[in-house]
mmCIF file of C-alpha atoms in Angstrom:
data_model
loop_
_atom_site.group_PDB
_atom_site.id
_atom_site.type_symbol
_atom_site.label_atom_id
_atom_site.label_comp_id
_atom_site.label_asym_id
_atom_site.label_seq_id
_atom_site.Cartn_x
_atom_site.Cartn_y
_atom_site.Cartn_z
ATOM 1 C CA UNK A 1 0.000 0.000 0.000
ATOM 2 C CA UNK A 2 2.787 2.350 0.949
ATOM 3 C CA UNK A 3 4.578 1.484 -2.266
ATOM 4 C CA UNK A 4 1.423 2.151 -4.260
ATOM 5 C CA UNK A 5 0.979 5.576 -2.729
ATOM 6 C CA UNK A 6 4.621 6.406 -3.382
ATOM 7 C CA UNK A 7 4.123 5.517 -7.034
ATOM 8 C CA UNK A 8 1.043 7.739 -7.263
ATOM 9 C CA UNK A 9 2.971 10.673 -5.799
ATOM 10 C CA UNK A 10 5.314 10.379 -8.749
ATOM 11 C CA UNK A 11 2.546 10.233 -11.343
ATOM 12 C CA UNK A 12 1.837 13.958 -11.517
ATOM 13 C CA UNK A 13 5.472 15.070 -11.988
ATOM 14 C CA UNK A 14 6.061 12.161 -14.382
ATOM 15 C CA UNK A 15 3.029 13.179 -16.428
ATOM 16 C CA UNK A 16 4.058 16.817 -16.653
ATOM 17 C CA UNK A 17 7.578 15.768 -17.679
ATOM 18 C CA UNK A 18 6.150 13.627 -20.478
ATOM 19 C CA UNK A 19 3.508 15.984 -21.932
ATOM 20 C CA UNK A 20 5.781 16.978 -24.847
ATOM 21 C CA UNK A 21 6.273 13.293 -25.621
ATOM 22 C CA UNK A 22 2.487 12.841 -25.452
ATOM 23 C CA UNK A 23 2.013 15.422 -28.211
ATOM 24 C CA UNK A 24 4.732 13.959 -30.389
ATOM 25 C CA UNK A 25 4.107 10.248 -29.866
ATOM 26 C CA UNK A 26 0.339 10.384 -30.324
ATOM 27 C CA UNK A 27 0.565 12.326 -33.582
ATOM 28 C CA UNK A 28 3.527 10.430 -35.001
ATOM 29 C CA UNK A 29 1.952 7.175 -33.761
ATOM 30 C CA UNK A 30 -1.241 8.018 -35.665
ATOM 31 C CA UNK A 31 0.820 8.626 -38.798
ATOM 32 C CA UNK A 32 2.572 5.287 -38.314
ATOM 33 C CA UNK A 33 -0.659 3.339 -37.748
ATOM 34 C CA UNK A 34 -2.264 4.945 -40.778
ATOM 35 C CA UNK A 35 0.723 4.154 -42.975
ATOM 36 C CA UNK A 36 0.936 0.552 -41.790
ATOM 37 C CA UNK A 37 -2.733 -0.148 -42.526
ATOM 38 C CA UNK A 38 -2.483 1.563 -45.921
ATOM 39 C CA UNK A 39 0.435 -0.720 -46.775
ATOM 40 C CA UNK A 40 -1.845 -3.734 -46.338
ATOM 41 C CA UNK A 41 -1.239 -4.867 -42.740
ATOM 42 C CA UNK A 42 -4.089 -5.558 -40.276
ATOM 43 C CA UNK A 43 -4.691 -2.871 -37.622
ATOM 44 C CA UNK A 44 -3.531 -5.014 -34.687
ATOM 45 C CA UNK A 45 -0.094 -5.262 -36.267
ATOM 46 C CA UNK A 46 0.406 -1.605 -35.274
ATOM 47 C CA UNK A 47 -0.538 -2.380 -31.671
ATOM 48 C CA UNK A 48 1.689 -5.466 -31.520
ATOM 49 C CA UNK A 49 4.703 -3.642 -32.961
ATOM 50 C CA UNK A 50 4.282 -0.703 -30.594
ATOM 51 C CA UNK A 51 3.950 -3.115 -27.690
ATOM 52 C CA UNK A 52 6.933 -5.345 -28.455
ATOM 53 C CA UNK A 53 9.279 -3.502 -30.813
ATOM 54 C CA UNK A 54 8.594 0.041 -29.574
ATOM 55 C CA UNK A 55 11.126 1.883 -31.717
ATOM 56 C CA UNK A 56 9.719 4.673 -33.886
ATOM 57 C CA UNK A 57 12.265 4.921 -36.674
ATOM 58 C CA UNK A 58 12.581 1.143 -37.032
ATOM 59 C CA UNK A 59 8.794 0.713 -37.143
ATOM 60 C CA UNK A 60 8.454 3.278 -39.927
ATOM 61 C CA UNK A 61 11.224 1.543 -41.828
ATOM 62 C CA UNK A 62 9.473 -1.798 -41.366
ATOM 63 C CA UNK A 63 6.319 -0.540 -43.103
ATOM 64 C CA UNK A 64 8.161 -0.235 -46.391
ATOM 65 C CA UNK A 65 10.157 -3.409 -45.896
ATOM 66 C CA UNK A 66 7.114 -5.543 -45.044
ATOM 67 C CA UNK A 67 5.213 -4.145 -48.009
ATOM 68 C CA UNK A 68 8.039 -4.977 -50.392
ATOM 69 C CA UNK A 69 8.442 -8.498 -48.982
ATOM 70 C CA UNK A 70 11.974 -7.985 -47.625
ATOM 71 C CA UNK A 71 13.475 -11.054 -45.929
ATOM 72 C CA UNK A 72 13.621 -11.391 -42.169
ATOM 73 C CA UNK A 73 17.442 -11.415 -42.061
ATOM 74 C CA UNK A 74 17.651 -8.107 -43.857
ATOM 75 C CA UNK A 75 14.973 -6.552 -41.658
ATOM 76 C CA UNK A 76 16.947 -7.714 -38.601
ATOM 77 C CA UNK A 77 20.180 -6.238 -39.956
ATOM 78 C CA UNK A 78 18.581 -2.875 -40.774
ATOM 79 C CA UNK A 79 16.963 -2.785 -37.320
ATOM 80 C CA UNK A 80 20.411 -3.363 -35.825
ATOM 81 C CA UNK A 81 21.868 -0.442 -37.786
ATOM 82 C CA UNK A 82 19.039 1.912 -36.804
ATOM 83 C CA UNK A 83 18.987 0.947 -33.128
ATOM 84 C CA UNK A 84 22.717 0.487 -32.504
ATOM 85 C CA UNK A 85 22.680 3.993 -30.969
ATOM 86 C CA UNK A 86 20.756 2.605 -28.015
ATOM 87 C CA UNK A 87 23.860 0.690 -26.921
ATOM 88 C CA UNK A 88 25.507 4.049 -26.331
ATOM 89 C CA UNK A 89 22.460 5.251 -24.382
ATOM 90 C CA UNK A 90 22.782 2.252 -22.077
ATOM 91 C CA UNK A 91 26.470 2.984 -21.466
ATOM 92 C CA UNK A 92 25.636 6.373 -20.006
ATOM 93 C CA UNK A 93 22.830 4.953 -17.842
ATOM 94 C CA UNK A 94 24.799 2.170 -16.127
ATOM 95 C CA UNK A 95 25.042 4.210 -12.908
ATOM 96 C CA UNK A 96 21.519 5.656 -13.007
ATOM 97 C CA UNK A 97 19.925 2.251 -13.574
ATOM 98 C CA UNK A 98 22.396 0.552 -11.232
ATOM 99 C CA UNK A 99 20.146 0.923 -8.188
ATOM 100 C CA UNK A 100 17.010 -0.187 -10.060
ATOM 101 C CA UNK A 101 15.745 -3.699 -9.466
ATOM 102 C CA UNK A 102 12.124 -4.625 -10.122
ATOM 103 C CA UNK A 103 11.562 -2.632 -13.270
ATOM 104 C CA UNK A 104 15.085 -2.526 -14.650
ATOM 105 C CA UNK A 105 14.300 -4.948 -17.481
ATOM 106 C CA UNK A 106 11.367 -2.797 -18.579
ATOM 107 C CA UNK A 107 13.383 0.437 -18.308
ATOM 108 C CA UNK A 108 16.019 -1.074 -20.585
ATOM 109 C CA UNK A 109 13.404 -2.347 -23.056
ATOM 110 C CA UNK A 110 11.566 0.982 -23.230
ATOM 111 C CA UNK A 111 14.594 3.223 -23.781
ATOM 112 C CA UNK A 112 13.680 5.400 -26.768
ATOM 113 C CA UNK A 113 15.424 8.656 -27.774
ATOM 114 C CA UNK A 114 12.808 10.777 -26.011
ATOM 115 C CA UNK A 115 12.696 8.669 -22.849
ATOM 116 C CA UNK A 116 16.497 8.670 -22.714
ATOM 117 C CA UNK A 117 16.478 12.438 -22.965
ATOM 118 C CA UNK A 118 14.033 12.768 -20.077
ATOM 119 C CA UNK A 119 15.747 10.213 -17.838
ATOM 120 C CA UNK A 120 19.183 11.784 -18.229
ATOM 121 C CA UNK A 121 17.974 15.361 -17.739
ATOM 122 C CA UNK A 122 14.951 15.431 -15.411
ATOM 123 C CA UNK A 123 15.634 14.601 -11.760
ATOM 124 C CA UNK A 124 12.954 12.746 -9.757
ATOM 125 C CA UNK A 125 11.152 15.205 -7.425
ATOM 126 C CA UNK A 126 12.041 15.019 -3.711
ATOM 127 C CA UNK A 127 10.304 12.133 -1.950
ATOM 128 C CA UNK A 128 9.774 10.112 -5.126
ATOM 129 C CA UNK A 129 12.148 7.217 -5.536
ATOM 130 C CA UNK A 130 14.219 7.096 -8.695
ATOM 131 C CA UNK A 131 13.069 3.728 -9.949
ATOM 132 C CA UNK A 132 9.338 4.425 -9.729
ATOM 133 C CA UNK A 133 9.778 7.837 -11.349
ATOM 134 C CA UNK A 134 11.799 6.350 -14.218
ATOM 135 C CA UNK A 135 9.251 3.556 -14.633
ATOM 136 C CA UNK A 136 6.326 5.999 -14.725
ATOM 137 C CA UNK A 137 8.055 8.198 -17.315
ATOM 138 C CA UNK A 138 8.935 5.174 -19.481
ATOM 139 C CA UNK A 139 5.485 3.592 -19.141
ATOM 140 C CA UNK A 140 3.627 6.829 -19.915
ATOM 141 C CA UNK A 141 5.791 7.396 -22.993
ATOM 142 C CA UNK A 142 5.081 3.903 -24.309
ATOM 143 C CA UNK A 143 1.357 4.244 -23.611
ATOM 144 C CA UNK A 144 1.256 7.437 -25.750
ATOM 145 C CA UNK A 145 2.929 5.607 -28.624
ATOM 146 C CA UNK A 146 0.660 2.600 -28.208
ATOM 147 C CA UNK A 147 -2.496 4.741 -28.139
ATOM 148 C CA UNK A 148 -1.392 6.848 -31.102
ATOM 149 C CA UNK A 149 -0.435 3.960 -33.370
ATOM 150 C CA UNK A 150 -3.546 1.926 -32.547
ATOM 151 C CA UNK A 151 -5.756 4.960 -33.087
ATOM 152 C CA UNK A 152 -4.067 5.714 -36.402
ATOM 153 C CA UNK A 153 -4.472 2.130 -37.578
ATOM 154 C CA UNK A 154 -8.150 1.970 -36.613
ATOM 155 C CA UNK A 155 -9.533 5.386 -37.463
ATOM 156 C CA UNK A 156 -6.589 7.312 -38.941
ATOM 157 C CA UNK A 157 -8.344 7.700 -42.265
ATOM 158 C CA UNK A 158 -11.287 9.443 -40.599
ATOM 159 C CA UNK A 159 -9.265 12.032 -38.680
ATOM 160 C CA UNK A 160 -9.039 15.472 -40.176
ATOM 161 C CA UNK A 161 -5.276 15.994 -40.127
ATOM 162 C CA UNK A 162 -5.261 19.608 -39.042
ATOM 163 C CA UNK A 163 -2.631 18.796 -36.438
ATOM 164 C CA UNK A 164 0.091 19.200 -39.077
ATOM 165 C CA UNK A 165 3.236 20.539 -37.469
ATOM 166 C CA UNK A 166 2.500 19.305 -33.963
ATOM 167 C CA UNK A 167 5.336 16.779 -34.319
ATOM 168 C CA UNK A 168 7.663 19.763 -33.856
ATOM 169 C CA UNK A 169 7.034 19.177 -30.134
ATOM 170 C CA UNK A 170 9.676 16.440 -30.223
ATOM 171 C CA UNK A 171 12.280 18.737 -31.798
ATOM 172 C CA UNK A 172 11.331 21.339 -29.187
ATOM 173 C CA UNK A 173 11.755 18.733 -26.439
ATOM 174 C CA UNK A 174 15.284 17.925 -27.623
ATOM 175 C CA UNK A 175 16.112 21.656 -27.724
ATOM 176 C CA UNK A 176 14.885 22.113 -24.147
ATOM 177 C CA UNK A 177 16.847 19.065 -22.986
ATOM 178 C CA UNK A 178 19.944 20.446 -24.729
ATOM 179 C CA UNK A 179 19.540 23.782 -22.912
ATOM 180 C CA UNK A 180 19.218 21.861 -19.635
ATOM 181 C CA UNK A 181 22.361 19.845 -20.446
ATOM 182 C CA UNK A 182 24.199 23.103 -21.118
ATOM 183 C CA UNK A 183 23.282 24.272 -17.625
ATOM 184 C CA UNK A 184 24.557 21.026 -16.104
ATOM 185 C CA UNK A 185 27.679 20.461 -18.218
ATOM 186 C CA UNK A 186 29.315 23.844 -18.701
ATOM 187 C CA UNK A 187 32.169 22.803 -20.976
ATOM 188 C CA UNK A 188 32.100 23.616 -24.683
ATOM 189 C CA UNK A 189 33.942 20.467 -25.814
ATOM 190 C CA UNK A 190 31.070 17.923 -25.913
ATOM 191 C CA UNK A 191 28.777 20.270 -27.878
ATOM 192 C CA UNK A 192 31.489 21.205 -30.367
ATOM 193 C CA UNK A 193 32.612 17.597 -30.787
ATOM 194 C CA UNK A 194 29.023 16.424 -31.349
ATOM 195 C CA UNK A 195 28.366 19.192 -33.889
ATOM 196 C CA UNK A 196 31.560 18.383 -35.789
ATOM 197 C CA UNK A 197 30.755 14.657 -35.640
ATOM 198 C CA UNK A 198 27.251 15.252 -37.023
ATOM 199 C CA UNK A 199 28.630 17.387 -39.842
ATOM 200 C CA UNK A 200 31.212 14.752 -40.713
ATOM 201 C CA UNK A 201 28.589 11.988 -40.550
ATOM 202 C CA UNK A 202 26.279 13.933 -42.864
ATOM 203 C CA UNK A 203 29.081 14.279 -45.417
ATOM 204 C CA UNK A 204 30.102 10.636 -45.048
ATOM 205 C CA UNK A 205 26.779 8.756 -45.072
ATOM 206 C CA UNK A 206 24.075 11.330 -45.841
ATOM 207 C CA UNK A 207 20.865 11.802 -43.871
ATOM 208 C CA UNK A 208 19.593 8.195 -43.816
ATOM 209 C CA UNK A 209 21.913 6.684 -41.176
ATOM 210 C CA UNK A 210 23.018 9.999 -39.725
ATOM 211 C CA UNK A 211 22.014 9.358 -36.122
ATOM 212 C CA UNK A 212 23.988 6.191 -35.448
ATOM 213 C CA UNK A 213 27.139 7.337 -37.287
ATOM 214 C CA UNK A 214 27.064 10.778 -35.653
ATOM 215 C CA UNK A 215 26.734 9.281 -32.160
ATOM 216 C CA UNK A 216 29.554 6.787 -32.663
ATOM 217 C CA UNK A 217 31.736 9.542 -34.155
ATOM 218 C CA UNK A 218 30.971 11.763 -31.122
ATOM 219 C CA UNK A 219 32.172 9.067 -28.709
ATOM 220 C CA UNK A 220 35.403 8.582 -30.623
ATOM 221 C CA UNK A 221 35.780 12.335 -30.944
ATOM 222 C CA UNK A 222 35.467 13.076 -27.218
ATOM 223 C CA UNK A 223 38.081 10.477 -26.168
ATOM 224 C CA UNK A 224 41.157 12.674 -26.856
ATOM 225 C CA UNK A 225 39.759 15.373 -24.508
ATOM 226 C CA UNK A 226 39.802 13.107 -21.463
ATOM 227 C CA UNK A 227 42.808 14.816 -19.833
ATOM 228 C CA UNK A 228 41.624 18.316 -20.697
ATOM 229 C CA UNK A 229 38.120 17.739 -19.290
ATOM 230 C CA UNK A 230 39.199 15.892 -16.143
ATOM 231 C CA UNK B 1 12.701 -6.686 -34.926
ATOM 232 C CA UNK B 2 11.610 -6.841 -31.299
ATOM 233 C CA UNK B 3 14.561 -9.104 -30.454
ATOM 234 C CA UNK B 4 17.175 -6.982 -32.237
ATOM 235 C CA UNK B 5 15.845 -3.753 -30.704
ATOM 236 C CA UNK B 6 15.886 -5.266 -27.223
ATOM 237 C CA UNK B 7 19.412 -6.594 -27.801
ATOM 238 C CA UNK B 8 20.637 -3.093 -28.698
ATOM 239 C CA UNK B 9 19.089 -1.605 -25.571
ATOM 240 C CA UNK B 10 20.213 -4.381 -23.204
ATOM 241 C CA UNK B 11 23.755 -5.060 -24.496
ATOM 242 C CA UNK B 12 25.657 -2.603 -22.251
ATOM 243 C CA UNK B 13 23.763 -3.697 -19.134
ATOM 244 C CA UNK B 14 24.380 -7.396 -19.824
ATOM 245 C CA UNK B 15 28.034 -6.782 -20.653
ATOM 246 C CA UNK B 16 28.755 -4.904 -17.427
ATOM 247 C CA UNK B 17 26.554 -7.004 -15.143
ATOM 248 C CA UNK B 18 29.532 -8.826 -13.585
ATOM 249 C CA UNK B 19 32.475 -6.806 -14.889
ATOM 250 C CA UNK B 20 33.520 -3.469 -13.452
ATOM 251 C CA UNK B 21 33.198 -0.756 -16.088
ATOM 252 C CA UNK B 22 36.639 0.634 -17.052
ATOM 253 C CA UNK B 23 37.448 4.168 -15.824
ATOM 254 C CA UNK B 24 37.080 5.605 -19.308
ATOM 255 C CA UNK B 25 33.353 4.828 -18.996
ATOM 256 C CA UNK B 26 33.035 7.138 -15.993
ATOM 257 C CA UNK B 27 34.335 9.856 -18.246
ATOM 258 C CA UNK B 28 32.026 8.884 -21.115
ATOM 259 C CA UNK B 29 28.915 8.568 -18.901
ATOM 260 C CA UNK B 30 29.343 12.216 -18.006
ATOM 261 C CA UNK B 31 29.739 13.555 -21.527
ATOM 262 C CA UNK B 32 27.524 11.220 -23.566
ATOM 263 C CA UNK B 33 24.175 12.871 -22.621
ATOM 264 C CA UNK B 34 25.146 16.405 -23.748
ATOM 265 C CA UNK B 35 26.643 15.022 -26.949
ATOM 266 C CA UNK B 36 23.605 12.889 -27.738
ATOM 267 C CA UNK B 37 21.228 15.784 -27.085
ATOM 268 C CA UNK B 38 23.279 17.905 -29.511
ATOM 269 C CA UNK B 39 23.127 15.163 -32.154
ATOM 270 C CA UNK B 40 19.376 14.639 -31.639
ATOM 271 C CA UNK B 41 18.671 18.343 -32.130
ATOM 272 C CA UNK B 42 20.804 18.509 -35.280
ATOM 273 C CA UNK B 43 19.246 15.258 -36.507
ATOM 274 C CA UNK B 44 15.779 16.802 -36.197
ATOM 275 C CA UNK B 45 16.883 19.453 -38.668
ATOM 276 C CA UNK B 46 18.353 17.138 -41.293
ATOM 277 C CA UNK B 47 15.206 16.690 -43.377
ATOM 278 C CA UNK B 48 14.523 20.392 -43.898
ATOM 279 C CA UNK B 49 14.685 21.846 -47.382
ATOM 280 C CA UNK B 50 17.060 24.737 -46.792
ATOM 281 C CA UNK B 51 17.543 25.212 -50.537
ATOM 282 C CA UNK B 52 13.987 26.228 -51.404
ATOM 283 C CA UNK B 53 11.400 28.614 -49.909
ATOM 284 C CA UNK B 54 10.746 29.073 -47.008
ATOM 285 C CA UNK B 55 14.396 27.920 -46.525
ATOM 286 C CA UNK B 56 13.731 26.157 -43.234
ATOM 287 C CA UNK B 57 12.788 29.456 -41.609
ATOM 288 C CA UNK B 58 9.791 28.095 -39.639
ATOM 289 C CA UNK B 59 12.003 25.396 -38.113
ATOM 290 C CA UNK B 60 14.893 27.751 -37.325
ATOM 291 C CA UNK B 61 12.750 30.584 -35.922
ATOM 292 C CA UNK B 62 10.619 28.211 -33.819
ATOM 293 C CA UNK B 63 13.712 26.362 -32.580
ATOM 294 C CA UNK B 64 15.358 29.631 -31.504
ATOM 295 C CA UNK B 65 12.092 30.669 -29.842
ATOM 296 C CA UNK B 66 12.065 27.422 -27.833
ATOM 297 C CA UNK B 67 15.667 27.969 -26.684
ATOM 298 C CA UNK B 68 15.056 31.652 -25.861
ATOM 299 C CA UNK B 69 11.829 30.914 -23.965
ATOM 300 C CA UNK B 70 13.558 28.180 -22.028
ATOM 301 C CA UNK B 71 16.592 30.267 -21.090
ATOM 302 C CA UNK B 72 14.256 33.078 -20.041
ATOM 303 C CA UNK B 73 11.504 31.258 -18.088
ATOM 304 C CA UNK B 74 12.922 27.737 -17.694
ATOM 305 C CA UNK B 75 9.412 26.304 -17.877
ATOM 306 C CA UNK B 76 9.706 23.164 -20.014
ATOM 307 C CA UNK B 77 6.038 22.952 -20.983
ATOM 308 C CA UNK B 78 5.744 26.635 -21.846
ATOM 309 C CA UNK B 79 8.881 26.479 -24.006
ATOM 310 C CA UNK B 80 7.721 23.416 -25.908
ATOM 311 C CA UNK B 81 4.070 24.363 -26.327
ATOM 312 C CA UNK B 82 4.968 27.955 -27.252
ATOM 313 C CA UNK B 83 7.547 26.873 -29.827
ATOM 314 C CA UNK B 84 5.262 24.219 -31.305
ATOM 315 C CA UNK B 85 2.323 26.628 -31.585
ATOM 316 C CA UNK B 86 4.586 29.181 -33.283
ATOM 317 C CA UNK B 87 5.781 26.479 -35.688
ATOM 318 C CA UNK B 88 2.223 25.434 -36.541
ATOM 319 C CA UNK B 89 1.348 29.045 -37.318
ATOM 320 C CA UNK B 90 4.520 29.666 -39.339
ATOM 321 C CA UNK B 91 4.129 26.628 -41.635
ATOM 322 C CA UNK B 92 0.635 27.818 -42.475
ATOM 323 C CA UNK B 93 1.573 31.376 -43.388
ATOM 324 C CA UNK B 94 4.992 30.809 -45.021
#
C-alpha cells in the first residue's frame, strides 16, 4: 500500500515531464498506424509492434520493408543499424539504472530517444524514488505511442489531419533538454565535438543513417579530450 | 525486430553485469548525454529543405524561440508548447 501511494505521488510530476512526448508520440503514432494499414497490414499489427518492438524509426522503416516483402534477415540487420545507438544510451545509464531492481528490465526495453532524454535530464522530485519515477516516465511514454499507433491504424483515415506541425514538439523537447544539459555540463567540448561529428557523418553517409554514425563519431571524438576535461 | 531492438538496448547492461566498467566509462557517462542531445537536435533538422522557400525558416525561428523561452523562463512545458504553436502558425503562413 505504501509502495502504491509512493508511485502515485510520482505520477503527476512524471506526467508533466512527459507531456511533450504525449504530443509527439500520439501524432507520429497516428501517422505510423495509418501508414501501416495503408500498406496492407491488419490494424492489430500496429498495436503489436508498438507493444513489443517500440522503436519509432525502425517501425516506420518496417512498413516499407514488409510491403516490399523484404526477408527477415535483412529486416533484422537494418533494425540493428538503426537501433545500434541505443547501446551508447545504455552505457551512459549504467550508474543511473544501477540501483534499479524490479523494473530494470522494462526500463532497458523501453529506452527510446525521447525517454532517454528525459531520464538523463529530469531529476525525480524530492520524496519520489528514482526507480518508480523512471518507470512511470517510461510507461507513460510507451502508452502514448501505443495509443497513437492503434488509433491511427483503426480510425486514422477518418481524422481530419489539421494537427500538421505538432510533431515539432519532439524537436522542441530535444532543444529544451539540450539547454538543460548546457546548464549542467558547462564545458564547450562535448557540444562542439558532437556538432563536428554530425557534420562529418552527414558528409560521409548522408541523412539516412546519420544518427547512429554521428553518435559513434561523437564518442570517438570526445576520447582525446579526457585529460583536458578531467 | 523486437529481439534486435531489445538486444541493442540491453547489451551494455548485460556486458557490465559482472564486470567493473573501465574508468574511461566514468568519463564517457558524463559527456555522452550532452553530446547525444546535440546530435538529436541537429538530426531533427536534417530533413529540412534549406535550398527552397521558405528555406527552413519556420524550423529555425521556432527552434530559436524554444531555446530563448527556455533560457528566459525555464518552464519546459511553456517552451515546448509555445515553440510548437509558433511552428504550426509559421508553416501555415509561409
